[in-house]
Amino acid sequence: MGSVVVEQLRKDFSGVTVLQNIDLDIKEGEFFALLGPSGCGKTTTMRCIAGFESPTSGTIKIGDRDVAKLAPNERNCGMVFQSYALFPHMNVFDNVAYSLNIKELRKGNLFKKVGVYTRMLNSKLVKYPKEIEKKVMDILEYVELTDHAKKLTSELSGGQQQRVALARALVMEPEVLLMDEPLSNLDLKLRHTMRNTIRRIQQDLKITTIFVTHDQEEAMSMADRIAVMKDGEILQIGTPTDLYSNPKTPFIADFVGTSNILPGKVVASDNGITTVQIGNQQIKSVTQTDKTDVQVIIRPENINVLNGGSDDYDNAFEGTIQFATYLGNTVRYDIKVGEHQLVVDTTYESGDSIKRSGEKVRLGVSPERVLLI
Amino acid sequence: MSKLKRFLSGMGFIKLLIYGFFLLFLIIPLLSVFLVAFTNEPINVFGSLISLEQMQTTIEQFKNATLDNFKSIFSYGHYFQGLLNSLKLSLIVSLWVLVICIPIAYGIARTKMPFKKTISGLVTIPLVIPTFISAYAFIIMFGRSGWVTYIYQQLGGEGMLIDPYSMTGIAIVQIFFFFPYALWPMVAAFKVSDVSLEEASRNMGAKSWLTFITVTFPLVIPGMLSTALVIFAVSFSDFGTPIILAPSDLNLIVVDAYREIAGFFNWGGAAILTVIMIAVAGVIYWLQNYLLKGRDYGTLSGKPKKIKLIENKALTVPLAIFSGFVVIIPLLAMGTIFLQSIATTWGKDPLPSGYTLEHYKTIFTSSLGNIQNSLVLAGGALVLSVIIAIFVSYFVVRHRSITLDFMTTVPLIVPGIALGIALIQTFNTAPLQLTGTALILIIAYTIRRLPYMVRSTVGTMKSIKQDIEEAAVNLGASTLTAAVTVVGPLMLPGIAAGSILVFVTVIKETSISILMAPAEWAPMSLAIFQNVLRAEYYSAAAMSVILVIMVLLLQALANKLSGGNKS
C-alpha cells in the first residue's frame, strides 16, 4: 500500500492545456474520489498516475517512488477500466491470473518463459503452478465468483464482469487501486450494491484507492475525501461533509448537492452578523467576508416552511408556492420570493399537509445556515 | 535528438520502413512510368540517384521529352482505337450485368422462388475461377469444334452460335463471370429499400408491376449505378479474358499494353497506355465514391419493416428459371474443362471419345514445379502482406495514419497490367535490377493484394478497444507481451481470413504472372496460359481443374474462419 503525491501536474494536448496546478496528497489506505463533470480532466489525471499519459510537467510519487520515468507496466497500480477491458479470448480464471503470469515471466529463465507464454496463449497446454491457482481462487472467492472461473467473460452479467475486473486488479497486490467510472455501465440497483461491495473491499484491504466519477452521490457515499475538478483544475479538496457545508465556489455548491444561489451586496457587518441585500429583501448570515458582491448559498433543507407566525427566525420571508414535487420522504417546493425562485425541501408528513400551488407561505432561515461566497 | 532516437528505435522505425516500401515499389514506379510516357525511353530513377553520369543521361532524356505519345492517343490512332474498344466493352458488360442481375437480385431479396438457396450458393462459383480459364472454357464450348457449336449445327444452324474470338465472345465471358460482383450489392439494395413505401403505393391503388417500376426500382438506382461502376472497373482492367480471346484485329488497351512491352519492348507506348489505364480506373473509382456518398436515401423513411416475401408462382417460377440459366453457364464451362481434362481426345463431338487420367499424371510428373512455384510465390506474398498489413492497420487505427490508409487503396485502382509495367520499367536496370526475380514477383503480388489483407486486419484491429491493450500493460505486461498475448490472439481470425484471400487471389492472378514471371518461377496460371497458346489443351484443362479445386478449398476455409458473415 502506498500514498500518492501529485505536485504541480500539468498536461498539454497539442498546445491546449487540459490539466494544470494539480496537487494531490492522498494518504495510505485512503479512498479518494476525483469528481467533476465530463471533460474536467479527472480521467486524464488518473491516466497520468497510471502512466498512460505522460505529464507535460509536474511530479507523481507512489509510496516513495517517483514514477514519472516509469513505464505504465512498472508502476504497480491496478486499474479498473470504465469498460472493464476484460480479455474476451480468455476465461475468468485466465483473466485474473494474467498479472501473476507476467510476474512469473519476469523472473523465469528462457525455458520457463516459453512455458508461461504458451500458458497465456492457451491455458490448457501448460498447467498453472499451485500458488497461482490458490491465489486466483482465493480472490475469486472473495468477489464471489468461484463458480464462474471457467466461463468466458462474455457469458457473465455486467456486475459479474465488474467483479472480475476488480479481482484482476486486486490480485496483483497493487500499491494503488485506480477506478475509472467503474459503475457507469451498471443499472441503478446494481450500482448501489456495487458501491457497498467496493467500499467493503477497500476497507477490508485498506488499499489506497483513487476513484473517478461524475456522480456526486457516488463520490459522497463512498469516498473519504473528494477533489472537485473543473476545466482542468482542482477547485476544492475535502471530506464529503466539508464540501457540502462549506463549498468554496458556487459551482461546487451546485454540483455537490442542490443549492439556492442568489447574488447579493453586503450592506452591513457587525457583531459577527453580515447583512446582505438581495433585491428588495435583506438576509443575515454568520459568514464573515470582506467582499461586497457575494453569492448567497442556502441548501433547500435549511429553509423552513413556517406554520403560523409562532416561529421566530432572524430571516423570514413571504413566498408563493409555484409547485410541489413529492419525492418519497421529502417534498420539494419551488417557491417564488420577490423576483427570485427558491427550492425548499421539507419532510413529508401526510398527504394533506402538502401545500398547493398559489398558496402563500412564510419561510424562515437561521443565519448559521446562510453561506456567503 | 533523443526524441528522434526514441522515434527510430520503436514503432517509428517500422513506420519508416513501411513508407519506404510503398515509396519504392508503388509510388516511384507509377511516377516513373508517367515520366517515361514523355521521354519515350526507359529512365533509371535509382541509377540517377547514385551516379552523376546516369543523372546526366536522365536529364538528357528529359530534354528530348515530347508530347508525341499523348498526341498519338488523341489523333485517332491505334491506341485511341484500343481505348475506345475497351471502354465500349466495359460499358456493354456493365449494362448487361445490370440487366441480368435485377431479376436475380429481386428474386433472392424479395421472393420465395424455388431453389433460392441453391442458386445463391452457385452464384459464388464464377468468382473463384480465373477469367483466362473461363475464356478458355468458352473456346472449348463455343469454338469451331465445341459441343455447343455441334448442337447448334445439329439443330440446323450455320457456322458458330457465337464466335468466342470476338468482342461479343469477350463480353459474354465477362458478363457470366463478373455478374456475382454486382449481385450481392444489389440484393442488399433490394433488401434495404423500404417496403412500407411500396405498401403505400399499393395502398393508393397501384398494381404490383407499376409499384415495381415507379417505387421499388427508382429507390435502388443509386446502389445499382455504383455497382455498375464496379463492374465497369473490373471489366476494364481484366486481362485474362481478352488475352485469350481478343482476335488480332481487335485492339483492347490491356492487350495492347502487354504486346507493346512483351512483344516490341516499346517503353514509351506501354507507358502511355499504362497512364491512360490508371487515369480511367481512377476516374471510375472517384465516381463510385462520389455516388456512395449520397447513398442514404434508400432508407429515407426510417426503419425498414420485415420484408414479406412474394410467393406468387407466376412470378417466382420464371425468376427461378432465369436465375438457374444464368448460374448454370459458368458451371457448364467448368464441367467442360473437367471433361477435357479426363478426355483421351475430344474432337467435333458432343462428348469425348474416351476417358483417361493420363493428363493428371503428366502434370504431377512434369509440371509439379509450376504448382510448387504457385505455392511458394503465394506463400511469400502471404507472409509479406501479413507483416505489412498488421503494422499498417496498427498505424491506421491507433495512430490514425491517413497517408498509409490512402496508399493501401491505390493498388485497388491500378490495373494489374499497369502495375506490372510500372514495376518492370523501374527495376529493369542496375542498381536495383529486380525484374525477372522471384522477389519482385512476390512484391508485385503483395502490393496488388494488400488492400484485401489490410481491410480485413483494420476491421479486426478496430474492434479491439485500446483499453484492452492498456489493461494488459497496466497488469505489468510490456507492449510486446501485450501484443503477443492479447492483441495477437484477438486479431487472429482477421489475419487468417485475409491471408487466405491473399493466397487465393495470388494463385488466380493472371496479368502480373504472365507479364513478370521468369521461366524458372512460372506459376500455374502462366503454365496454363502457355499451354493454351501452344494448343496443349488437355494438360491446360487438368492444371485448371487443380487450380480451381485449390481455390475452392481455400475459399471455403476462409469463409469458415471469418464466421460466414460475408453475404
Short mmCIF file of C-alpha atoms in Angstrom, two decimals, chain A:
data_model
loop_
_atom_site.label_atom_id
_atom_site.label_comp_id
_atom_site.label_asym_id
_atom_site.label_seq_id
_atom_site.Cartn_x
_atom_site.Cartn_y
_atom_site.Cartn_z
CA MET A 1 0.00 0.00 0.00
CA GLY A 2 1.23 3.47 -0.64
CA SER A 3 0.40 7.10 -0.58
CA VAL A 4 0.06 9.09 -3.80
CA VAL A 5 1.52 12.56 -4.05
CA VAL A 6 0.99 14.68 -7.13
CA GLU A 7 2.65 18.07 -7.40
CA GLN A 8 2.02 20.80 -9.95
CA LEU A 9 0.84 18.35 -12.59
CA ARG A 10 0.25 19.88 -16.00
CA LYS A 11 -0.78 18.28 -19.27
CA ASP A 12 -0.99 19.86 -22.71
CA PHE A 13 -2.51 18.14 -25.72
CA SER A 14 -1.14 19.71 -28.89
CA GLY A 15 -0.94 23.17 -27.39
CA VAL A 16 -4.18 23.03 -25.42
CA THR A 17 -3.80 22.81 -21.66
CA VAL A 18 -6.14 20.17 -20.29
CA LEU A 19 -4.69 19.96 -16.78
CA GLN A 20 -2.85 22.47 -14.63
CA ASN A 21 -1.89 23.11 -11.00
CA ILE A 22 -2.95 19.67 -9.92
CA ASP A 23 -1.76 18.99 -6.36
CA LEU A 24 -2.92 15.87 -4.59
CA ASP A 25 -1.79 14.32 -1.32
CA ILE A 26 -3.56 11.02 -0.96
CA LYS A 27 -2.82 9.13 2.24
CA GLU A 28 -2.13 5.46 2.63
CA GLY A 29 -5.36 3.44 2.71
CA GLU A 30 -7.49 6.42 1.78
CA PHE A 31 -10.49 6.19 -0.56
CA PHE A 32 -10.11 9.29 -2.69
CA ALA A 33 -12.58 10.43 -5.35
CA LEU A 34 -11.93 12.70 -8.33
CA LEU A 35 -15.29 14.31 -9.00
CA GLY A 36 -16.28 16.58 -11.85
CA PRO A 37 -18.36 16.98 -14.99
CA SER A 38 -17.20 15.24 -18.18
CA GLY A 39 -14.17 16.86 -19.76
CA CYS A 40 -12.92 18.30 -16.47
CA GLY A 41 -9.66 16.33 -16.61
CA LYS A 42 -10.36 13.75 -13.91
CA THR A 43 -9.72 10.79 -16.17
CA THR A 44 -6.59 12.40 -17.61
CA THR A 45 -5.28 12.90 -14.08
CA MET A 46 -5.83 9.23 -13.35
CA ARG A 47 -4.23 8.18 -16.62
CA CYS A 48 -1.18 10.27 -15.73
CA ILE A 49 -0.90 8.39 -12.46
CA ALA A 50 -1.31 5.05 -14.26
CA GLY A 51 1.29 6.13 -16.83
CA PHE A 52 -0.89 6.06 -19.95
CA GLU A 53 -0.39 9.78 -20.40
CA SER A 54 2.93 11.47 -19.79
CA PRO A 55 2.55 14.78 -17.95
CA THR A 56 3.91 17.91 -19.59
CA SER A 57 5.35 18.89 -16.20
CA GLY A 58 4.99 18.04 -12.52
CA THR A 59 5.85 15.09 -10.32
CA ILE A 60 3.95 11.99 -9.34
CA LYS A 61 5.02 9.83 -6.41
CA ILE A 62 3.56 6.49 -5.44
CA GLY A 63 4.84 5.47 -1.99
CA ASP A 64 8.31 6.96 -2.05
CA ARG A 65 8.96 6.16 -5.70
CA ASP A 66 8.97 8.95 -8.24
CA VAL A 67 7.10 7.22 -11.06
CA ALA A 68 7.45 9.91 -13.71
CA LYS A 69 10.11 7.95 -15.57
CA LEU A 70 8.49 4.56 -15.07
CA ALA A 71 6.61 2.79 -17.88
CA PRO A 72 2.95 2.03 -17.11
CA ASN A 73 3.74 -1.66 -16.69
CA GLU A 74 6.28 -0.90 -13.92
CA ARG A 75 4.05 1.26 -11.72
CA ASN A 76 2.15 -1.48 -9.93
CA CYS A 77 -1.15 0.36 -9.79
CA GLY A 78 -4.10 -1.83 -10.56
CA MET A 79 -6.70 -0.20 -12.75
CA VAL A 80 -10.38 -0.96 -13.23
CA PHE A 81 -11.43 0.44 -16.60
CA GLN A 82 -14.78 2.01 -17.37
CA SER A 83 -15.42 -0.69 -19.96
CA TYR A 84 -13.75 -3.27 -17.65
CA ALA A 85 -11.40 -4.12 -20.56
CA LEU A 86 -11.56 -7.84 -19.82
CA PHE A 87 -9.69 -10.04 -22.28
CA PRO A 88 -12.50 -11.53 -24.37
CA HIS A 89 -10.49 -14.54 -25.54
CA MET A 90 -9.69 -15.72 -22.01
CA ASN A 91 -11.89 -17.19 -19.32
CA VAL A 92 -12.38 -15.57 -15.91
CA PHE A 93 -9.56 -17.51 -14.30
CA ASP A 94 -7.04 -16.64 -17.04
CA ASN A 95 -8.07 -13.01 -16.89
CA VAL A 96 -7.42 -12.83 -13.17
CA ALA A 97 -4.19 -14.82 -13.45
CA TYR A 98 -2.77 -12.52 -16.13
CA SER A 99 -0.65 -10.34 -13.85
CA LEU A 100 0.61 -13.38 -11.94
CA ASN A 101 1.72 -14.89 -15.24
CA ILE A 102 3.55 -11.70 -16.07
CA LYS A 103 5.35 -11.77 -12.73
CA GLU A 104 6.48 -15.31 -13.41
CA LEU A 105 7.53 -14.33 -16.90
CA ARG A 106 9.83 -11.69 -15.46
CA LYS A 107 11.82 -13.87 -13.13
CA GLY A 108 11.94 -17.19 -15.01
CA ASN A 109 14.66 -18.49 -17.34
CA LEU A 110 14.10 -18.85 -21.07
CA PHE A 111 12.61 -22.33 -20.80
CA LYS A 112 10.15 -21.17 -18.16
CA LYS A 113 9.37 -18.05 -20.17
CA VAL A 114 8.28 -20.14 -23.16
CA GLY A 115 6.09 -22.16 -20.82
CA VAL A 116 4.40 -19.09 -19.38
CA TYR A 117 3.91 -17.57 -22.82
CA THR A 118 2.28 -20.77 -24.01
CA ARG A 119 0.02 -20.78 -20.97
CA MET A 120 -1.02 -17.19 -21.64
CA LEU A 121 -1.94 -18.12 -25.20
CA ASN A 122 -3.70 -21.33 -24.22
CA SER A 123 -4.03 -22.26 -20.58
CA LYS A 124 -4.97 -25.84 -21.46
CA LEU A 125 -1.45 -26.57 -22.69
CA VAL A 126 0.62 -25.61 -19.64
CA LYS A 127 -0.67 -26.02 -16.09
CA TYR A 128 -0.69 -23.23 -13.52
CA PRO A 129 1.56 -23.70 -10.51
CA LYS A 130 -0.24 -24.40 -7.19
CA GLU A 131 0.40 -20.98 -5.66
CA ILE A 132 -1.06 -19.08 -8.63
CA GLU A 133 -4.06 -21.38 -8.64
CA LYS A 134 -4.63 -20.76 -4.93
CA LYS A 135 -4.20 -17.01 -5.20
CA VAL A 136 -6.65 -16.70 -8.08
CA MET A 137 -9.24 -18.93 -6.45
CA ASP A 138 -8.91 -17.00 -3.18
CA ILE A 139 -9.58 -13.67 -4.82
CA LEU A 140 -12.42 -15.14 -6.89
CA GLU A 141 -13.97 -16.46 -3.70
CA TYR A 142 -13.57 -13.03 -2.21
CA VAL A 143 -15.61 -11.44 -5.03
CA GLU A 144 -18.00 -14.43 -5.04
CA LEU A 145 -17.16 -15.71 -8.50
CA THR A 146 -15.75 -19.17 -7.68
CA ASP A 147 -18.41 -20.93 -9.76
CA HIS A 148 -17.67 -18.81 -12.83
CA ALA A 149 -13.90 -19.36 -13.02
CA LYS A 150 -14.03 -21.36 -16.24
CA LYS A 151 -16.57 -19.18 -18.02
CA LEU A 152 -15.75 -16.74 -20.79
CA THR A 153 -16.15 -13.17 -19.62
CA SER A 154 -18.81 -12.53 -22.27
CA GLU A 155 -21.04 -15.08 -20.53
CA LEU A 156 -21.17 -13.00 -17.35
CA SER A 157 -23.56 -10.26 -16.33
CA GLY A 158 -22.43 -6.65 -16.03
CA GLY A 159 -22.00 -6.85 -12.26
CA GLN A 160 -20.02 -10.08 -12.51
CA GLN A 161 -17.75 -8.62 -15.18
CA GLN A 162 -17.18 -5.67 -12.90
CA ARG A 163 -16.10 -8.01 -10.11
CA VAL A 164 -13.74 -9.88 -12.45
CA ALA A 165 -12.14 -6.57 -13.36
CA LEU A 166 -11.81 -5.75 -9.66
CA ALA A 167 -10.35 -9.18 -8.84
CA ARG A 168 -7.91 -8.90 -11.74
CA ALA A 169 -6.65 -5.58 -10.44
CA LEU A 170 -6.53 -6.69 -6.80
CA VAL A 171 -4.69 -9.96 -7.34
CA MET A 172 -1.52 -8.13 -8.34
CA GLU A 173 -1.50 -6.50 -4.88
CA PRO A 174 -1.14 -3.02 -6.28
CA GLU A 175 0.11 -0.09 -4.27
CA VAL A 176 -2.83 1.95 -5.52
CA LEU A 177 -6.14 0.89 -6.99
CA LEU A 178 -7.39 3.16 -9.78
CA MET A 179 -11.04 3.05 -10.80
CA ASP A 180 -12.31 4.96 -13.83
CA GLU A 181 -16.10 5.43 -13.61
CA PRO A 182 -16.42 1.74 -12.75
CA LEU A 183 -20.15 1.85 -12.03
CA SER A 184 -21.35 3.88 -15.00
CA ASN A 185 -22.22 0.81 -17.10
CA LEU A 186 -24.45 -0.74 -14.44
CA ASP A 187 -28.14 -0.21 -13.82
CA LEU A 188 -29.25 1.82 -10.82
CA LYS A 189 -29.94 -1.04 -8.43
CA LEU A 190 -26.72 -2.89 -9.21
CA ARG A 191 -24.82 0.36 -8.86
CA HIS A 192 -25.97 0.67 -5.25
CA THR A 193 -24.92 -2.91 -4.44
CA MET A 194 -21.54 -2.48 -6.14
CA ARG A 195 -20.92 0.73 -4.19
CA ASN A 196 -21.19 -1.24 -0.99
CA THR A 197 -19.08 -4.10 -2.33
CA ILE A 198 -16.28 -1.80 -3.45
CA ARG A 199 -16.35 0.16 -0.21
CA ARG A 200 -16.30 -3.06 1.86
CA ILE A 201 -13.33 -4.49 -0.07
CA GLN A 202 -11.47 -1.20 0.15
CA GLN A 203 -11.96 -1.05 3.93
CA ASP A 204 -11.03 -4.72 4.31
CA LEU A 205 -7.79 -4.49 2.37
CA LYS A 206 -7.05 -0.91 3.42
CA ILE A 207 -5.91 -0.29 -0.13
CA THR A 208 -5.26 3.25 -1.33
CA THR A 209 -7.95 3.86 -3.93
CA ILE A 210 -8.48 6.64 -6.45
CA PHE A 211 -11.97 6.69 -7.86
CA VAL A 212 -13.02 8.79 -10.85
CA THR A 213 -16.69 9.70 -11.15
CA HIS A 214 -19.07 12.38 -12.38
CA ASP A 215 -21.77 11.24 -9.96
CA GLN A 216 -21.65 13.35 -6.78
CA GLU A 217 -23.87 10.96 -4.87
CA GLU A 218 -21.45 8.12 -5.66
CA ALA A 219 -18.47 10.18 -4.54
CA MET A 220 -20.18 11.42 -1.37
CA SER A 221 -21.30 7.99 -0.27
CA MET A 222 -18.04 6.16 -0.89
CA ALA A 223 -15.04 8.44 -0.56
CA ASP A 224 -13.06 9.53 2.48
CA ARG A 225 -12.06 12.68 0.63
CA ILE A 226 -13.08 14.22 -2.66
CA ALA A 227 -11.32 16.52 -5.10
CA VAL A 228 -13.81 18.50 -7.18
CA MET A 229 -12.41 19.33 -10.61
CA LYS A 230 -13.49 21.69 -13.36
CA ASP A 231 -11.82 22.80 -16.59
CA GLY A 232 -8.57 21.00 -15.81
CA GLU A 233 -8.14 22.40 -12.32
CA ILE A 234 -8.92 21.31 -8.79
CA LEU A 235 -11.48 23.63 -7.17
CA GLN A 236 -11.59 22.14 -3.69
CA ILE A 237 -10.44 19.11 -1.77
CA GLY A 238 -12.28 17.97 1.33
CA THR A 239 -14.35 15.37 3.12
CA PRO A 240 -17.88 14.88 1.78
CA THR A 241 -19.46 16.78 4.72
CA ASP A 242 -16.89 19.55 4.43
CA LEU A 243 -17.65 20.04 0.73
CA TYR A 244 -21.36 20.03 1.41
CA SER A 245 -21.37 22.51 4.26
CA ASN A 246 -18.54 24.77 3.14
CA PRO A 247 -18.33 24.81 -0.63
CA LYS A 248 -15.69 27.26 -1.78
CA THR A 249 -17.39 28.24 -5.02
CA PRO A 250 -20.98 28.45 -6.27
CA PHE A 251 -20.09 25.73 -8.81
CA ILE A 252 -19.26 23.28 -6.00
CA ALA A 253 -22.32 24.33 -4.03
CA ASP A 254 -24.44 23.47 -7.02
CA PHE A 255 -22.51 20.38 -8.16
CA VAL A 256 -22.36 18.79 -4.70
CA GLY A 257 -26.00 18.59 -3.73
CA THR A 258 -28.65 21.20 -4.65
CA SER A 259 -28.32 24.84 -3.66
CA ASN A 260 -30.19 28.10 -3.89
CA ILE A 261 -27.61 30.55 -5.19
CA LEU A 262 -28.53 34.25 -5.15
CA PRO A 263 -26.29 37.23 -5.97
CA GLY A 264 -26.28 39.96 -3.33
CA LYS A 265 -24.50 43.02 -1.87
CA VAL A 266 -23.10 43.28 1.67
CA VAL A 267 -24.75 46.30 3.34
CA ALA A 268 -23.73 45.90 6.98
CA SER A 269 -21.45 43.82 9.16
CA ASP A 270 -21.44 43.93 12.97
CA ASN A 271 -21.33 41.55 15.92
CA GLY A 272 -20.40 38.66 13.68
CA ILE A 273 -23.54 39.07 11.61
CA THR A 274 -23.31 40.10 7.96
CA THR A 275 -26.36 41.63 6.32
CA VAL A 276 -26.78 41.18 2.58
CA GLN A 277 -29.20 42.95 0.27
CA ILE A 278 -30.86 40.69 -2.33
CA GLY A 279 -33.24 42.67 -4.49
CA ASN A 280 -35.58 44.36 -2.04
CA GLN A 281 -35.00 41.74 0.70
CA GLN A 282 -32.33 41.62 3.35
CA ILE A 283 -30.78 38.45 4.72
CA LYS A 284 -28.49 37.88 7.70
CA SER A 285 -25.60 35.44 7.76
CA VAL A 286 -22.91 34.38 10.26
CA THR A 287 -20.32 34.17 7.46
CA GLN A 288 -17.59 36.82 7.70
CA THR A 289 -16.50 38.37 4.42
CA ASP A 290 -14.63 41.43 3.19
CA LYS A 291 -16.23 41.31 -0.26
CA THR A 292 -19.19 43.48 -1.12
CA ASP A 293 -20.52 41.44 -4.07
CA VAL A 294 -21.30 37.96 -2.78
CA GLN A 295 -23.17 34.81 -3.71
CA VAL A 296 -25.67 33.74 -1.07
CA ILE A 297 -25.93 29.97 -0.75
CA ILE A 298 -28.75 28.25 1.07
CA ARG A 299 -29.36 24.48 0.99
CA PRO A 300 -33.01 23.58 0.29
CA GLU A 301 -33.37 21.58 3.52
CA ASN A 302 -32.23 24.60 5.57
CA ILE A 303 -35.21 26.70 4.60
CA ASN A 304 -38.17 26.07 6.88
CA VAL A 305 -41.77 26.46 5.88
CA LEU A 306 -43.40 28.12 8.89
CA ASN A 307 -46.83 27.06 10.02
CA GLY A 308 -48.40 30.09 11.68
CA GLY A 309 -46.40 33.01 12.98
CA SER A 310 -45.08 31.39 16.16
CA ASP A 311 -41.55 30.52 14.94
CA ASP A 312 -39.00 33.23 15.47
CA TYR A 313 -36.38 33.49 12.73
CA ASP A 314 -33.84 36.23 12.04
CA ASN A 315 -34.51 35.73 8.35
CA ALA A 316 -38.16 35.45 7.42
CA PHE A 317 -39.79 35.95 4.02
CA GLU A 318 -43.17 35.77 2.34
CA GLY A 319 -43.43 33.49 -0.68
CA THR A 320 -45.87 31.90 -3.09
CA ILE A 321 -45.78 28.16 -3.86
CA GLN A 322 -45.21 27.60 -7.60
CA PHE A 323 -45.46 23.83 -7.49
CA ALA A 324 -44.72 20.88 -5.27
CA THR A 325 -42.85 17.69 -6.15
CA TYR A 326 -43.36 14.65 -3.99
CA LEU A 327 -40.06 12.74 -3.62
CA GLY A 328 -40.91 9.98 -1.14
CA ASN A 329 -39.66 11.04 2.24
CA THR A 330 -39.34 14.68 1.24
CA VAL A 331 -41.50 17.20 -0.57
CA ARG A 332 -39.69 19.71 -2.76
CA TYR A 333 -41.33 23.08 -3.33
CA ASP A 334 -40.49 25.69 -5.91
CA ILE A 335 -41.32 28.93 -4.19
CA LYS A 336 -41.35 32.44 -5.56
CA VAL A 337 -39.94 35.04 -3.18
CA GLY A 338 -39.86 38.53 -4.65
CA GLU A 339 -38.32 38.15 -8.07
CA HIS A 340 -36.34 35.02 -7.02
CA GLN A 341 -37.13 31.37 -7.24
CA LEU A 342 -36.18 29.17 -4.27
CA VAL A 343 -36.04 25.40 -3.89
CA VAL A 344 -37.18 24.22 -0.49
CA ASP A 345 -37.17 20.66 0.88
CA THR A 346 -39.48 19.64 3.72
CA THR A 347 -40.03 16.32 5.42
CA TYR A 348 -43.11 14.53 4.22
CA GLU A 349 -45.75 14.06 6.92
CA SER A 350 -49.09 13.28 5.31
CA GLY A 351 -50.90 13.75 2.01
CA ASP A 352 -52.97 16.74 3.06
CA SER A 353 -50.03 18.60 4.61
CA ILE A 354 -48.60 19.20 1.10
CA LYS A 355 -49.13 22.82 0.11
CA ARG A 356 -50.85 23.65 -3.15
CA SER A 357 -49.66 25.94 -5.96
CA GLY A 358 -50.59 29.55 -5.35
CA GLU A 359 -50.68 29.13 -1.59
CA LYS A 360 -48.90 31.89 0.35
CA VAL A 361 -46.28 30.71 2.88
CA ARG A 362 -43.83 32.17 5.37
CA LEU A 363 -40.22 30.96 5.16
CA GLY A 364 -37.53 31.07 7.82
CA VAL A 365 -33.76 30.55 7.61
CA SER A 366 -31.34 30.75 10.51
CA PRO A 367 -28.21 32.89 9.84
CA GLU A 368 -25.97 29.89 10.70
CA ARG A 369 -27.31 28.17 7.55
CA VAL A 370 -26.71 31.08 5.21
CA LEU A 371 -23.37 30.87 3.45
CA LEU A 372 -21.67 33.75 1.67
CA ILE A 373 -19.09 33.13 -1.04
#
